[in-house]
Amino acid sequence: MTDHTTPIPDLPADPTRDPAPDTGEPAPPGHRDSPQQPHDAPPDKDPV
């Protein structure tokens, strides 16, 4: 069995090589869970 030698392409493991499916934009490095990031509001929707 030589299949175990081939690294399986894990999407969640490599967020930098996979764009955000929700926003359609390239996911920034370090972000791989929530493409919208509710805790980090965008500048146009900044309540401050």
mmCIF file of C-alpha atoms in Angstrom:
data_model
loop_
_atom_site.group_PDB
_atom_site.id
_atom_site.type_symbol
_atom_site.label_atom_id
_atom_site.label_comp_id
_atom_site.label_asym_id
_atom_site.label_seq_id
_atom_site.Cartn_x
_atom_site.Cartn_y
_atom_site.Cartn_z
ATOM 1 C CA MET A 1 0.000 0.000 0.000
ATOM 2 C CA THR A 2 1.719 3.136 -1.224
ATOM 3 C CA ASP A 3 -1.317 5.341 -0.624
ATOM 4 C CA HIS A 4 -0.319 6.151 2.924
ATOM 5 C CA THR A 5 2.766 7.898 1.573
ATOM 6 C CA THR A 6 0.684 10.383 -0.394
ATOM 7 C CA PRO A 7 -0.334 13.389 1.735
ATOM 8 C CA ILE A 8 -4.078 13.974 1.596
ATOM 9 C CA PRO A 9 -4.967 17.563 0.568
ATOM 10 C CA ASP A 10 -6.743 18.829 3.679
ATOM 11 C CA LEU A 11 -8.763 21.933 2.844
ATOM 12 C CA PRO A 12 -9.155 23.149 6.457
ATOM 13 C CA ALA A 13 -5.466 22.480 7.019
ATOM 14 C CA ASP A 14 -4.435 24.874 4.242
ATOM 15 C CA PRO A 15 -6.632 27.989 4.415
ATOM 16 C CA THR A 16 -4.065 30.050 2.523
ATOM 17 C CA ARG A 17 -4.430 27.982 -0.646
ATOM 18 C CA ASP A 18 -8.231 27.928 -0.496
ATOM 19 C CA PRO A 19 -10.381 31.064 -0.978
ATOM 20 C CA ALA A 20 -13.349 31.749 1.296
ATOM 21 C CA PRO A 21 -16.371 29.895 -0.150
ATOM 22 C CA ASP A 22 -18.775 32.366 1.483
ATOM 23 C CA THR A 23 -17.248 35.683 0.470
ATOM 24 C CA GLY A 24 -15.486 34.378 -2.629
ATOM 25 C CA GLU A 25 -12.386 36.339 -1.695
ATOM 26 C CA PRO A 26 -8.949 34.841 -0.960
ATOM 27 C CA ALA A 27 -8.813 33.908 2.708
ATOM 28 C CA PRO A 28 -6.063 35.805 4.551
ATOM 29 C CA PRO A 29 -3.266 33.847 6.328
ATOM 30 C CA GLY A 30 -4.346 32.640 9.757
ATOM 31 C CA HIS A 31 -8.056 32.665 8.938
ATOM 32 C CA ARG A 32 -9.657 29.356 8.066
ATOM 33 C CA ASP A 33 -12.840 29.026 10.128
ATOM 34 C CA SER A 34 -15.202 31.969 9.687
ATOM 35 C CA PRO A 35 -14.738 33.864 6.393
ATOM 36 C CA GLN A 36 -16.941 36.636 7.741
ATOM 37 C CA GLN A 37 -15.418 36.958 11.209
ATOM 38 C CA PRO A 38 -18.333 38.501 13.174
ATOM 39 C CA HIS A 39 -15.942 39.568 15.918
ATOM 40 C CA ASP A 40 -14.037 41.660 13.402
ATOM 41 C CA ALA A 41 -16.516 44.038 11.761
ATOM 42 C CA PRO A 42 -15.518 45.590 8.404
ATOM 43 C CA PRO A 43 -14.752 49.339 8.147
ATOM 44 C CA ASP A 44 -18.029 50.081 6.377
ATOM 45 C CA LYS A 45 -20.070 48.459 9.122
ATOM 46 C CA ASP A 46 -18.016 49.793 12.003
ATOM 47 C CA PRO A 47 -20.407 50.929 14.792
ATOM 48 C CA VAL A 48 -17.584 53.069 16.153
#
